[in-house]
GROMACS .gro file of C-alpha atoms in nm:
model
  469
    1MET     CA    1  -2.545   1.089  -5.135
    2SER     CA    2  -2.359   1.230  -4.859
    3TYR     CA    3  -2.365   1.249  -4.493
    4THR     CA    4  -2.216   1.303  -4.180
    5PHE     CA    5  -2.211   1.228  -3.917
    6ASP     CA    6  -2.278   1.445  -3.504
    7PRO     CA    7  -1.855   1.472  -3.435
    8THR     CA    8  -1.891   1.332  -3.132
    9VAL     CA    9  -1.968   0.970  -3.240
   10LEU     CA   10  -1.686   0.778  -3.421
   11ARG     CA   11  -1.441   0.711  -3.153
   12GLU     CA   12  -1.171   0.544  -3.049
   13TYR     CA   13  -1.287   0.190  -2.955
   14ASP     CA   14  -1.620   0.170  -3.072
   15ILE     CA   15  -1.921   0.452  -3.225
   16ARG     CA   16  -2.096   0.637  -2.917
   17GLY     CA   17  -2.408   0.832  -2.872
   18ILE     CA   18  -2.695   0.919  -2.681
   19ILE     CA   19  -3.031   0.755  -2.913
   20GLY     CA   20  -3.230   1.090  -3.085
   21GLU     CA   21  -2.973   1.369  -2.969
   22THR     CA   22  -2.600   1.225  -3.236
   23LEU     CA   23  -2.775   0.948  -3.260
   24SER     CA   24  -3.087   0.755  -3.523
   25ILE     CA   25  -3.129   0.472  -3.742
   26ASN     CA   26  -3.000   0.676  -4.035
   27ASP     CA   27  -2.635   0.695  -3.858
   28ALA     CA   28  -2.753   0.302  -3.831
   29HIS     CA   29  -2.740   0.291  -4.155
   30ALA     CA   30  -2.496   0.474  -4.277
   31ILE     CA   31  -2.249   0.332  -3.988
   32GLY     CA   32  -2.373  -0.042  -4.255
   33ARG     CA   33  -2.275   0.096  -4.589
   34GLY     CA   34  -1.983   0.161  -4.485
   35PHE     CA   35  -1.868  -0.091  -4.345
   36GLY     CA   36  -2.010  -0.294  -4.544
   37THR     CA   37  -1.876  -0.119  -4.925
   38LEU     CA   38  -1.527  -0.216  -4.711
   39LEU     CA   39  -1.624  -0.629  -4.577
   40ALA     CA   40  -1.754  -0.598  -4.957
   41ARG     CA   41  -1.431  -0.440  -5.136
   42GLU     CA   42  -1.277  -0.733  -4.952
   43GLY     CA   43  -1.454  -1.031  -5.112
   44GLY     CA   44  -1.696  -1.043  -4.744
   45LYS     CA   45  -2.032  -1.136  -4.834
   46LYS     CA   46  -2.149  -1.234  -4.482
   47VAL     CA   47  -2.209  -1.022  -4.161
   48ALA     CA   48  -2.320  -1.119  -3.783
   49ILE     CA   49  -2.512  -0.892  -3.626
   50GLY     CA   50  -2.637  -0.872  -3.261
   51TYR     CA   51  -2.811  -0.636  -2.968
   52ASP     CA   52  -2.784  -0.559  -2.597
   53GLY     CA   53  -3.119  -0.515  -2.410
   54ARG     CA   54  -3.148  -0.139  -2.470
   55VAL     CA   55  -3.459  -0.002  -2.563
   56SER     CA   56  -3.287   0.205  -2.891
   57SER     CA   57  -3.135  -0.135  -3.051
   58PRO     CA   58  -3.382  -0.262  -3.270
   59MET     CA   59  -3.472   0.058  -3.392
   60LEU     CA   60  -3.099   0.073  -3.505
   61GLU     CA   61  -3.105  -0.257  -3.531
   62LYS     CA   62  -3.337  -0.266  -3.842
   63GLY     CA   63  -3.116   0.083  -3.985
   64LEU     CA   64  -2.822  -0.170  -4.019
   65ILE     CA   65  -2.953  -0.431  -4.201
   66ASP     CA   66  -3.043  -0.169  -4.420
   67GLY     CA   67  -2.743  -0.060  -4.503
   68LEU     CA   68  -2.514  -0.351  -4.542
   69THR     CA   69  -2.810  -0.544  -4.713
   70ALA     CA   70  -2.751  -0.255  -4.903
   71CYS     CA   71  -2.377  -0.378  -5.060
   72GLY     CA   72  -2.514  -0.695  -5.111
   73LEU     CA   73  -2.407  -0.881  -4.855
   74ASP     CA   74  -2.622  -1.122  -4.678
   75VAL     CA   75  -2.731  -1.026  -4.243
   76VAL     CA   76  -2.763  -1.268  -4.058
   77SER     CA   77  -2.926  -1.208  -3.721
   78ILE     CA   78  -2.862  -1.374  -3.419
   79GLY     CA   79  -3.099  -1.121  -3.192
   80MET     CA   80  -3.108  -1.005  -2.833
   81GLY     CA   81  -2.660  -1.084  -2.638
   82PRO     CA   82  -2.433  -1.076  -2.503
   83THR     CA   83  -2.147  -0.892  -2.707
   84PRO     CA   84  -1.894  -1.199  -2.592
   85MET     CA   85  -2.214  -1.406  -2.773
   86LEU     CA   86  -2.158  -1.127  -3.137
   87TYR     CA   87  -1.793  -1.202  -3.081
   88TYR     CA   88  -1.878  -1.576  -3.106
   89ALA     CA   89  -2.110  -1.608  -3.383
   90GLU     CA   90  -1.854  -1.418  -3.558
   91ALA     CA   91  -1.529  -1.644  -3.487
   92SER     CA   92  -1.760  -2.003  -3.485
   93MET     CA   93  -1.910  -1.920  -3.795
   94GLU     CA   94  -1.894  -2.042  -4.167
   95ASP     CA   95  -1.845  -1.825  -4.397
   96VAL     CA   96  -1.958  -1.523  -4.190
   97GLN     CA   97  -1.671  -1.219  -4.193
   98GLY     CA   98  -1.719  -0.929  -3.967
   99GLY     CA   99  -2.002  -0.912  -3.655
  100ILE     CA  100  -2.214  -0.538  -3.489
  101GLN     CA  101  -2.227  -0.553  -3.210
  102ILE     CA  102  -2.508  -0.322  -3.134
  103THR     CA  103  -2.465  -0.245  -2.766
  104GLY     CA  104  -2.391   0.113  -2.537
  105SER     CA  105  -2.220  -0.133  -2.286
  106HIS     CA  106  -2.223   0.028  -1.934
  107ASN     CA  107  -2.363   0.425  -2.074
  108PRO     CA  108  -2.640   0.485  -1.909
  109ALA     CA  109  -2.959   0.447  -2.062
  110ASN     CA  110  -2.973   0.647  -2.347
  111TYR     CA  111  -2.663   0.562  -2.506
  112ASN     CA  112  -2.574   0.314  -2.750
  113GLY     CA  113  -2.367   0.217  -2.937
  114PHE     CA  114  -2.145  -0.039  -3.281
  115LYS     CA  115  -1.849  -0.246  -3.162
  116MET     CA  116  -1.716  -0.366  -3.471
  117VAL     CA  117  -1.466  -0.747  -3.599
  118PHE     CA  118  -1.412  -0.696  -3.928
  119MET     CA  119  -1.258  -1.014  -4.092
  120GLY     CA  120  -1.150  -1.174  -3.735
  121ARG     CA  121  -0.987  -0.854  -3.627
  122PRO     CA  122  -1.115  -0.567  -3.457
  123PHE     CA  123  -1.206  -0.259  -3.619
  124PHE     CA  124  -1.140   0.056  -3.431
  125GLY     CA  125  -0.939   0.423  -3.456
  126ALA     CA  126  -0.836   0.430  -3.892
  127ASP     CA  127  -1.147   0.193  -4.005
  128ILE     CA  128  -1.388   0.346  -3.695
  129GLN     CA  129  -1.274   0.725  -3.872
  130LYS     CA  130  -1.274   0.595  -4.242
  131ILE     CA  131  -1.657   0.523  -4.219
  132GLY     CA  132  -1.731   0.868  -4.176
  133ALA     CA  133  -1.544   0.971  -4.467
  134MET     CA  134  -1.643   0.738  -4.660
  135ALA     CA  135  -2.013   0.910  -4.602
  136ALA     CA  136  -1.892   1.236  -4.629
  137GLU     CA  137  -1.807   1.133  -5.012
  138GLY     CA  138  -2.079   0.936  -5.043
  139ASP     CA  139  -1.810   0.630  -5.123
  140TRP     CA  140  -2.126   0.321  -5.050
  141ASP     CA  141  -2.102   0.083  -5.339
  142GLU     CA  142  -2.489  -0.030  -5.453
  143ALA     CA  143  -2.598  -0.440  -5.532
  144ALA     CA  144  -2.724  -0.492  -5.805
  145THR     CA  145  -2.930  -0.720  -5.667
  146PRO     CA  146  -2.971  -0.614  -5.245
  147GLY     CA  147  -2.833  -0.916  -4.957
  148THR     CA  148  -3.068  -1.111  -4.794
  149SER     CA  149  -3.103  -1.154  -4.407
  150THR     CA  150  -3.179  -1.369  -4.154
  151GLN     CA  151  -3.213  -1.494  -3.771
  152VAL     CA  152  -3.061  -1.756  -3.613
  153ASP     CA  153  -3.034  -1.861  -3.279
  154ILE     CA  154  -2.735  -1.926  -3.134
  155LEU     CA  155  -2.759  -1.937  -2.782
  156ASN     CA  156  -2.755  -2.248  -2.681
  157GLU     CA  157  -2.463  -2.337  -2.884
  158TYR     CA  158  -2.295  -2.005  -2.728
  159VAL     CA  159  -2.354  -2.180  -2.330
  160THR     CA  160  -2.262  -2.472  -2.485
  161ARG     CA  161  -1.927  -2.423  -2.644
  162MET     CA  162  -1.860  -2.280  -2.287
  163LEU     CA  163  -1.935  -2.471  -2.034
  164LYS     CA  164  -1.604  -2.691  -2.184
  165GLY     CA  165  -1.403  -2.532  -1.998
  166LEU     CA  166  -1.517  -2.644  -1.767
  167ASP     CA  167  -1.408  -2.991  -1.864
  168GLY     CA  168  -1.193  -3.263  -1.727
  169LEU     CA  169  -1.278  -3.117  -1.359
  170PRO     CA  170  -1.406  -3.313  -1.040
  171ALA     CA  171  -1.692  -3.359  -1.039
  172ASP     CA  172  -1.761  -3.361  -0.593
  173LYS     CA  173  -1.535  -3.001  -0.667
  174LEU     CA  174  -1.774  -2.905  -0.898
  175ASP     CA  175  -2.169  -2.952  -0.677
  176GLY     CA  176  -1.961  -2.843  -0.408
  177LEU     CA  177  -1.937  -2.466  -0.556
  178ARG     CA  178  -2.209  -2.226  -0.466
  179ILE     CA  179  -2.210  -1.896  -0.637
  180GLY     CA  180  -2.372  -1.539  -0.645
  181TRP     CA  181  -2.420  -1.389  -1.002
  182ASP     CA  182  -2.516  -1.015  -1.048
  183ALA     CA  183  -2.671  -0.996  -1.446
  184GLY     CA  184  -2.746  -0.647  -1.342
  185ASN     CA  185  -3.022  -0.611  -1.554
  186GLY     CA  186  -2.778  -0.580  -1.897
  187ALA     CA  187  -2.749  -0.828  -2.216
  188ALA     CA  188  -2.565  -1.142  -1.959
  189GLY     CA  189  -2.869  -1.258  -1.838
  190PRO     CA  190  -3.058  -1.494  -2.038
  191ALA     CA  191  -2.699  -1.647  -2.135
  192LEU     CA  192  -2.683  -1.635  -1.706
  193GLU     CA  193  -2.985  -1.791  -1.632
  194LEU     CA  194  -2.915  -2.110  -1.947
  195LEU     CA  195  -2.575  -2.122  -1.878
  196THR     CA  196  -2.639  -2.220  -1.508
  197SER     CA  197  -2.900  -2.434  -1.532
  198ARG     CA  198  -2.652  -2.665  -1.735
  199MET     CA  199  -2.334  -2.628  -1.432
  200PRO     CA  200  -2.245  -2.779  -1.100
  201GLY     CA  201  -2.297  -2.651  -0.781
  202GLU     CA  202  -2.606  -2.392  -0.647
  203HIS     CA  203  -2.631  -2.023  -0.794
  204HIS     CA  204  -2.794  -1.766  -0.647
  205LEU     CA  205  -2.931  -1.545  -0.947
  206LEU     CA  206  -3.021  -1.176  -0.892
  207PHE     CA  207  -3.125  -0.876  -1.193
  208THR     CA  208  -3.069  -1.158  -1.487
  209GLU     CA  209  -3.426  -0.955  -1.650
  210VAL     CA  210  -3.335  -0.763  -1.930
  211ASP     CA  211  -3.438  -0.400  -1.829
  212GLY     CA  212  -3.291  -0.068  -2.017
  213ASN     CA  213  -3.352   0.056  -1.808
  214PHE     CA  214  -3.138  -0.085  -1.561
  215PRO     CA  215  -3.393  -0.040  -1.231
  216ASN     CA  216  -3.154  -0.206  -0.982
  217HIS     CA  217  -2.818  -0.004  -0.954
  218HIS     CA  218  -2.547   0.080  -1.353
  219PRO     CA  219  -2.438  -0.179  -1.518
  220ASP     CA  220  -2.116  -0.155  -1.380
  221PRO     CA  221  -1.863  -0.333  -1.226
  222THR     CA  222  -1.543  -0.137  -1.198
  223GLU     CA  223  -1.731   0.050  -0.934
  224GLU     CA  224  -1.664  -0.058  -0.583
  225LYS     CA  225  -2.082   0.098  -0.510
  226ASN     CA  226  -2.255  -0.034  -0.787
  227LEU     CA  227  -2.159  -0.416  -0.681
  228ALA     CA  228  -2.394  -0.373  -0.307
  229ASP     CA  229  -2.643  -0.615  -0.395
  230LEU     CA  230  -2.370  -0.887  -0.473
  231LYS     CA  231  -2.191  -0.845  -0.179
  232ALA     CA  232  -2.523  -0.904   0.056
  233LEU     CA  233  -2.619  -1.192  -0.107
  234VAL     CA  234  -2.359  -1.357  -0.101
  235ALA     CA  235  -2.290  -1.255   0.292
  236GLU     CA  236  -2.682  -1.369   0.336
  237LYS     CA  237  -2.701  -1.665   0.190
  238ASN     CA  238  -2.316  -1.723   0.283
  239LEU     CA  239  -2.212  -1.803  -0.054
  240ASP     CA  240  -1.806  -1.889  -0.178
  241PHE     CA  241  -1.808  -1.569  -0.379
  242GLY     CA  242  -1.969  -1.404  -0.619
  243ILE     CA  243  -1.979  -1.271  -1.042
  244ALA     CA  244  -2.096  -0.979  -1.174
  245PHE     CA  245  -2.136  -0.802  -1.600
  246ASP     CA  246  -2.165  -0.558  -1.720
  247GLY     CA  247  -2.411  -0.396  -1.963
  248ASP     CA  248  -2.297  -0.603  -2.231
  249ALA     CA  249  -2.133  -0.893  -2.044
  250ASP     CA  250  -1.768  -0.808  -2.234
  251ARG     CA  251  -1.647  -0.663  -1.862
  252ILE     CA  252  -1.654  -0.889  -1.595
  253GLY     CA  253  -1.671  -0.769  -1.194
  254ALA     CA  254  -1.608  -1.035  -0.858
  255ILE     CA  255  -1.597  -1.024  -0.512
  256ASP     CA  256  -1.471  -1.306  -0.284
  257GLY     CA  257  -1.693  -1.431   0.046
  258GLU     CA  258  -1.574  -1.242   0.226
  259GLY     CA  259  -1.757  -0.884   0.032
  260ARG     CA  260  -1.379  -0.830  -0.094
  261VAL     CA  261  -1.362  -0.647  -0.451
  262ILE     CA  262  -1.131  -0.873  -0.665
  263TRP     CA  263  -1.027  -0.665  -0.896
  264GLY     CA  264  -0.988  -0.748  -1.302
  265ASP     CA  265  -0.529  -0.730  -1.270
  266GLN     CA  266  -0.582  -0.917  -0.943
  267LEU     CA  267  -0.823  -1.199  -1.127
  268LEU     CA  268  -0.591  -1.146  -1.414
  269SER     CA  269  -0.343  -1.330  -1.209
  270ILE     CA  270  -0.544  -1.601  -1.077
  271TYR     CA  271  -0.598  -1.674  -1.389
  272ALA     CA  272  -0.219  -1.596  -1.469
  273GLU     CA  273  -0.095  -1.865  -1.155
  274ASP     CA  274  -0.339  -2.086  -1.369
  275LEU     CA  275  -0.293  -2.155  -1.716
  276LEU     CA  276   0.105  -2.081  -1.640
  277LYS     CA  277   0.128  -2.445  -1.584
  278VAL     CA  278  -0.048  -2.537  -1.863
  279VAL     CA  279   0.125  -2.336  -2.098
  280PRO     CA  280   0.589  -2.204  -1.901
  281GLY     CA  281   0.668  -1.939  -1.983
  282ALA     CA  282   0.345  -1.836  -2.149
  283THR     CA  283   0.303  -1.333  -2.236
  284ILE     CA  284   0.032  -1.236  -2.071
  285ILE     CA  285  -0.087  -0.900  -2.098
  286ALA     CA  286  -0.234  -0.652  -1.934
  287ASP     CA  287  -0.261  -0.259  -1.974
  288VAL     CA  288  -0.013   0.063  -1.827
  289LYS     CA  289  -0.309   0.073  -1.527
  290ALA     CA  290  -0.257  -0.273  -1.330
  291SER     CA  291  -0.057  -0.263  -1.054
  292ARG     CA  292   0.313  -0.376  -0.993
  293ALA     CA  293   0.170  -0.750  -0.785
  294LEU     CA  294   0.006  -0.868  -1.078
  295PHE     CA  295   0.414  -0.867  -1.326
  296ASP     CA  296   0.587  -0.995  -1.025
  297SER     CA  297   0.316  -1.255  -1.011
  298VAL     CA  298   0.333  -1.312  -1.365
  299LYS     CA  299   0.723  -1.301  -1.381
  300GLN     CA  300   0.753  -1.589  -1.055
  301HIS     CA  301   0.490  -1.857  -1.190
  302GLY     CA  302   0.694  -1.886  -1.470
  303GLY     CA  303   0.620  -1.623  -1.770
  304GLU     CA  304   0.634  -1.287  -1.920
  305PRO     CA  305   0.477  -1.016  -1.804
  306LEU     CA  306   0.377  -0.762  -2.100
  307MET     CA  307   0.262  -0.439  -2.006
  308TRP     CA  308   0.054  -0.237  -2.309
  309LYS     CA  309  -0.146   0.048  -2.331
  310THR     CA  310  -0.564   0.041  -2.201
  311GLY     CA  311  -0.793  -0.008  -2.479
  312HIS     CA  312  -0.953  -0.403  -2.577
  313SER     CA  313  -0.941  -0.284  -2.932
  314LEU     CA  314  -0.510  -0.261  -2.849
  315ILE     CA  315  -0.449  -0.534  -2.612
  316LYS     CA  316  -0.666  -0.765  -2.856
  317SER     CA  317  -0.414  -0.622  -3.141
  318LYS     CA  318  -0.139  -0.725  -2.986
  319MET     CA  319  -0.194  -1.003  -2.823
  320LYS     CA  320  -0.229  -1.176  -3.178
  321GLU     CA  321   0.182  -0.997  -3.275
  322THR     CA  322   0.300  -1.164  -2.978
  323GLY     CA  323   0.073  -1.454  -2.970
  324SER     CA  324   0.017  -1.418  -2.586
  325PRO     CA  325  -0.281  -1.684  -2.415
  326LEU     CA  326  -0.468  -1.474  -2.189
  327ALA     CA  327  -0.482  -1.020  -2.196
  328GLY     CA  328  -0.651  -0.833  -1.926
  329GLU     CA  329  -0.831  -0.493  -1.865
  330MET     CA  330  -0.826  -0.264  -1.528
  331SER     CA  331  -1.122  -0.262  -1.626
  332GLY     CA  332  -1.288  -0.617  -1.634
  333HIS     CA  333  -1.165  -0.756  -1.972
  334VAL     CA  334  -1.023  -1.011  -1.955
  335PHE     CA  335  -0.889  -1.156  -2.300
  336PHE     CA  336  -0.867  -1.585  -2.313
  337LYS     CA  337  -0.713  -1.770  -2.633
  338HIS     CA  338  -0.648  -2.011  -2.464
  339GLU     CA  339  -0.832  -2.305  -2.537
  340TYR     CA  340  -1.115  -1.996  -2.657
  341TYR     CA  341  -1.121  -1.767  -2.902
  342GLY     CA  342  -0.982  -1.432  -2.745
  343PHE     CA  343  -1.206  -1.190  -2.786
  344ASP     CA  344  -1.297  -1.123  -2.428
  345ASP     CA  345  -1.601  -1.313  -2.308
  346ALA     CA  346  -1.717  -1.142  -1.955
  347LEU     CA  347  -1.946  -1.517  -1.886
  348TYR     CA  348  -1.694  -1.794  -2.074
  349ALA     CA  349  -1.447  -1.500  -1.769
  350ALA     CA  350  -1.601  -1.693  -1.466
  351ILE     CA  351  -1.566  -1.965  -1.593
  352ARG     CA  352  -1.271  -2.020  -1.617
  353LEU     CA  353  -1.263  -1.834  -1.287
  354ILE     CA  354  -1.404  -2.179  -1.121
  355ALA     CA  355  -1.210  -2.406  -1.329
  356ALA     CA  356  -0.840  -2.206  -1.187
  357SER     CA  357  -1.005  -2.232  -0.767
  358ILE     CA  358  -1.046  -2.585  -0.867
  359ARG     CA  359  -0.739  -2.639  -1.064
  360LEU     CA  360  -0.525  -2.475  -0.765
  361GLY     CA  361  -0.668  -2.668  -0.472
  362LYS     CA  362  -0.802  -2.294  -0.335
  363SER     CA  363  -1.068  -2.084  -0.251
  364VAL     CA  364  -1.144  -1.784  -0.454
  365THR     CA  365  -1.140  -1.646  -0.070
  366GLN     CA  366  -0.871  -1.806   0.003
  367LEU     CA  367  -0.704  -1.647  -0.360
  368ARG     CA  368  -0.756  -1.296  -0.263
  369GLY     CA  369  -0.650  -1.313   0.079
  370GLU     CA  370  -0.286  -1.459  -0.052
  371MET     CA  371  -0.294  -1.131  -0.261
  372PRO     CA  372   0.001  -0.889  -0.244
  373GLN     CA  373  -0.205  -0.536   0.011
  374MET     CA  374  -0.053  -0.290  -0.229
  375LEU     CA  375  -0.265   0.065  -0.143
  376ASN     CA  376  -0.436   0.170  -0.435
  377THR     CA  377  -0.599   0.486  -0.569
  378PRO     CA  378  -0.896   0.491  -0.749
  379GLU     CA  379  -0.817   0.521  -1.129
  380MET     CA  380  -0.903   0.937  -1.069
  381ARG     CA  381  -1.048   1.052  -1.371
  382PHE     CA  382  -1.088   1.431  -1.464
  383GLN     CA  383  -1.194   1.652  -1.690
  384VAL     CA  384  -0.901   1.852  -1.877
  385ASP     CA  385  -0.998   2.023  -2.243
  386GLU     CA  386  -1.006   1.802  -2.568
  387SER     CA  387  -0.755   2.028  -2.734
  388ARG     CA  388  -0.457   2.003  -2.310
  389LYS     CA  389  -0.517   1.583  -2.271
  390PHE     CA  390  -0.210   1.479  -2.509
  391ALA     CA  391  -0.015   1.790  -2.485
  392ALA     CA  392  -0.001   1.792  -2.095
  393ILE     CA  393   0.121   1.430  -2.108
  394GLU     CA  394   0.434   1.532  -2.342
  395GLU     CA  395   0.468   1.841  -2.158
  396VAL     CA  396   0.489   1.568  -1.830
  397LYS     CA  397   0.734   1.368  -2.052
  398GLU     CA  398   0.974   1.643  -2.209
  399ARG     CA  399   1.054   1.686  -1.825
  400LEU     CA  400   1.101   1.371  -1.652
  401ALA     CA  401   1.310   1.274  -2.010
  402LYS     CA  402   1.542   1.557  -1.796
  403THR     CA  403   1.534   1.382  -1.431
  404ASP     CA  404   1.686   0.983  -1.398
  405ALA     CA  405   1.276   0.931  -1.309
  406ASP     CA  406   1.217   0.606  -1.445
  407VAL     CA  407   0.942   0.628  -1.723
  408ILE     CA  408   0.759   0.368  -1.896
  409GLY     CA  409   0.553   0.552  -2.097
  410ILE     CA  410   0.433   0.375  -2.336
  411ASP     CA  411   0.019   0.460  -2.290
  412GLY     CA  412   0.082   0.836  -2.126
  413VAL     CA  413   0.366   0.805  -1.837
  414ARG     CA  414   0.387   0.582  -1.557
  415VAL     CA  415   0.673   0.629  -1.319
  416ASN     CA  416   0.796   0.409  -1.156
  417THR     CA  417   0.951   0.445  -0.803
  418PRO     CA  418   1.085   0.293  -0.476
  419ASP     CA  419   0.742   0.423  -0.300
  420GLY     CA  420   0.603   0.244  -0.573
  421TRP     CA  421   0.427   0.378  -0.919
  422TRP     CA  422   0.204   0.645  -1.036
  423LEU     CA  423   0.072   0.715  -1.407
  424LEU     CA  424  -0.097   0.987  -1.586
  425ARG     CA  425  -0.238   0.885  -1.861
  426ALA     CA  426  -0.468   1.026  -2.173
  427SER     CA  427  -0.847   0.881  -2.218
  428ASN     CA  428  -0.916   0.849  -2.571
  429THR     CA  429  -1.313   0.801  -2.567
  430GLN     CA  430  -1.329   1.146  -2.322
  431ASP     CA  431  -1.171   1.466  -2.281
  432VAL     CA  432  -1.026   1.329  -1.968
  433LEU     CA  433  -0.705   1.273  -1.870
  434VAL     CA  434  -0.692   0.968  -1.570
  435ALA     CA  435  -0.426   0.944  -1.207
  436ARG     CA  436  -0.356   0.602  -1.023
  437ALA     CA  437  -0.066   0.560  -0.771
  438GLU     CA  438   0.033   0.240  -0.573
  439SER     CA  439   0.258   0.184  -0.272
  440GLU     CA  440   0.294  -0.030   0.029
  441THR     CA  441   0.221   0.215   0.264
  442GLN     CA  442   0.026   0.558   0.330
  443ASP     CA  443   0.300   0.766   0.341
  444GLY     CA  444   0.444   0.649   0.084
  445LEU     CA  445   0.162   0.663  -0.142
  446ASN     CA  446   0.098   1.064  -0.072
  447ARG     CA  447   0.424   1.098  -0.181
  448LEU     CA  448   0.279   0.954  -0.486
  449MET     CA  449   0.014   1.160  -0.554
  450ALA     CA  450   0.200   1.428  -0.443
  451GLN     CA  451   0.429   1.350  -0.752
  452ILE     CA  452   0.122   1.315  -1.010
  453ASP     CA  453   0.007   1.749  -0.824
  454GLU     CA  454   0.363   1.902  -0.881
  455GLN     CA  455   0.306   1.779  -1.232
  456LEU     CA  456   0.034   1.842  -1.357
  457LYS     CA  457   0.147   2.221  -1.164
  458LEU     CA  458   0.311   2.275  -1.396
  459SER     CA  459   0.141   2.147  -1.681
  460GLY     CA  460  -0.106   2.413  -1.587
  461LEU     CA  461  -0.362   2.161  -1.453
  462GLU     CA  462  -0.486   2.009  -1.146
  463ARG     CA  463  -0.729   1.744  -0.984
  464GLY     CA  464  -0.976   1.895  -1.039
  465PRO     CA  465  -1.370   1.758  -0.949
  466GLN     CA  466  -1.338   1.452  -1.046
  467ALA     CA  467  -1.483   1.322  -1.395
  468GLY     CA  468  -1.763   0.986  -1.428
  469HIS     CA  469  -1.732   0.720  -1.678
   0.00000   0.00000   0.00000
């Protein structure tokens, strides 16, 4: 029998849709059948699955389990928790060859989706399209005996493993910590409660009750407005710093003791400085949206900075290829291969921020305050027709190739000028173009923005209404 997915659901990095409109229990079943068939054909026997706090997640889990077990695979269900807990299960459990997390990440409450790991590598791009093609052809294997499904509680073990990140640090320094945390009613809540209850220091927690309707604020810490509650908590209690998580806790947000946001590339700069003391000369990867200040800092501390494409699956693949111990994205995905597994885990990233601050002998506020004062635009996203977005970027590339512009073309165009740099790239997940610019002066930033606008105009586009995430 053949099955057809809504065309908007199979995306570059994950599978995602709107419950009751483009995503249903039948889709979950078909995903299980496709993924299960591929894994069984590779000799896989067992899959770990988990889900986030969305209202629709248990329903999708049922469909997914039915699809996987129909292919003869055994399923280990770890229940509700953050996406990195599922990654941990896949990486650490004996004889588990694949993992699927049901999650809508930081999307609105009526969305849900799937993030997948296959034989220890990210499952994305062509892999996801293959699931669609297999469904359309009914190319699914049926086992004579269906697989089994068992439930396993892994939370305690996962938290214990993360706490290793504090091993060897002076007890008095840890005891003196005062930290604010905001789980945003996302899947991080229970893990965060357990983690902080077992950590030294004083911890103030916000919104740890999992609620898929997100009653307090949207769980996306990369948008500053969503950090308002955390800022108020840090100010009121006079805390050292604050940490926030997105809906499935694979992305971190942070503020220092003065309420200043520590953006993804600034966090990576702190992690890199700490790590390069232990692994001198290491390759540190950041995406094309990251500040020049980060790449300069990595060099200054004896590392090899590597700029790469935006997208957590693409970054993970590049880490494997280069043997990099640390990578990160502006969006708050941070990947530690050094003393961890190489997946993006915001709870573990919080532990490493504490450790870095103590090892470097500076408060998080001091580390943030010492960073170069760059002027950056936020990530500007504007709607462009799907059929035009990649073509427009190619046109910009062709025009710039005829000039003496200093262009990095690994993911869109990033142009270095004496004023700083500007970026134009097509989103892989939405019908939008993304623009960003950075300079040391406002005049410089204005000139960079004028260059972006000129290129858009030459392609018949303009920076119109800002698109949401």
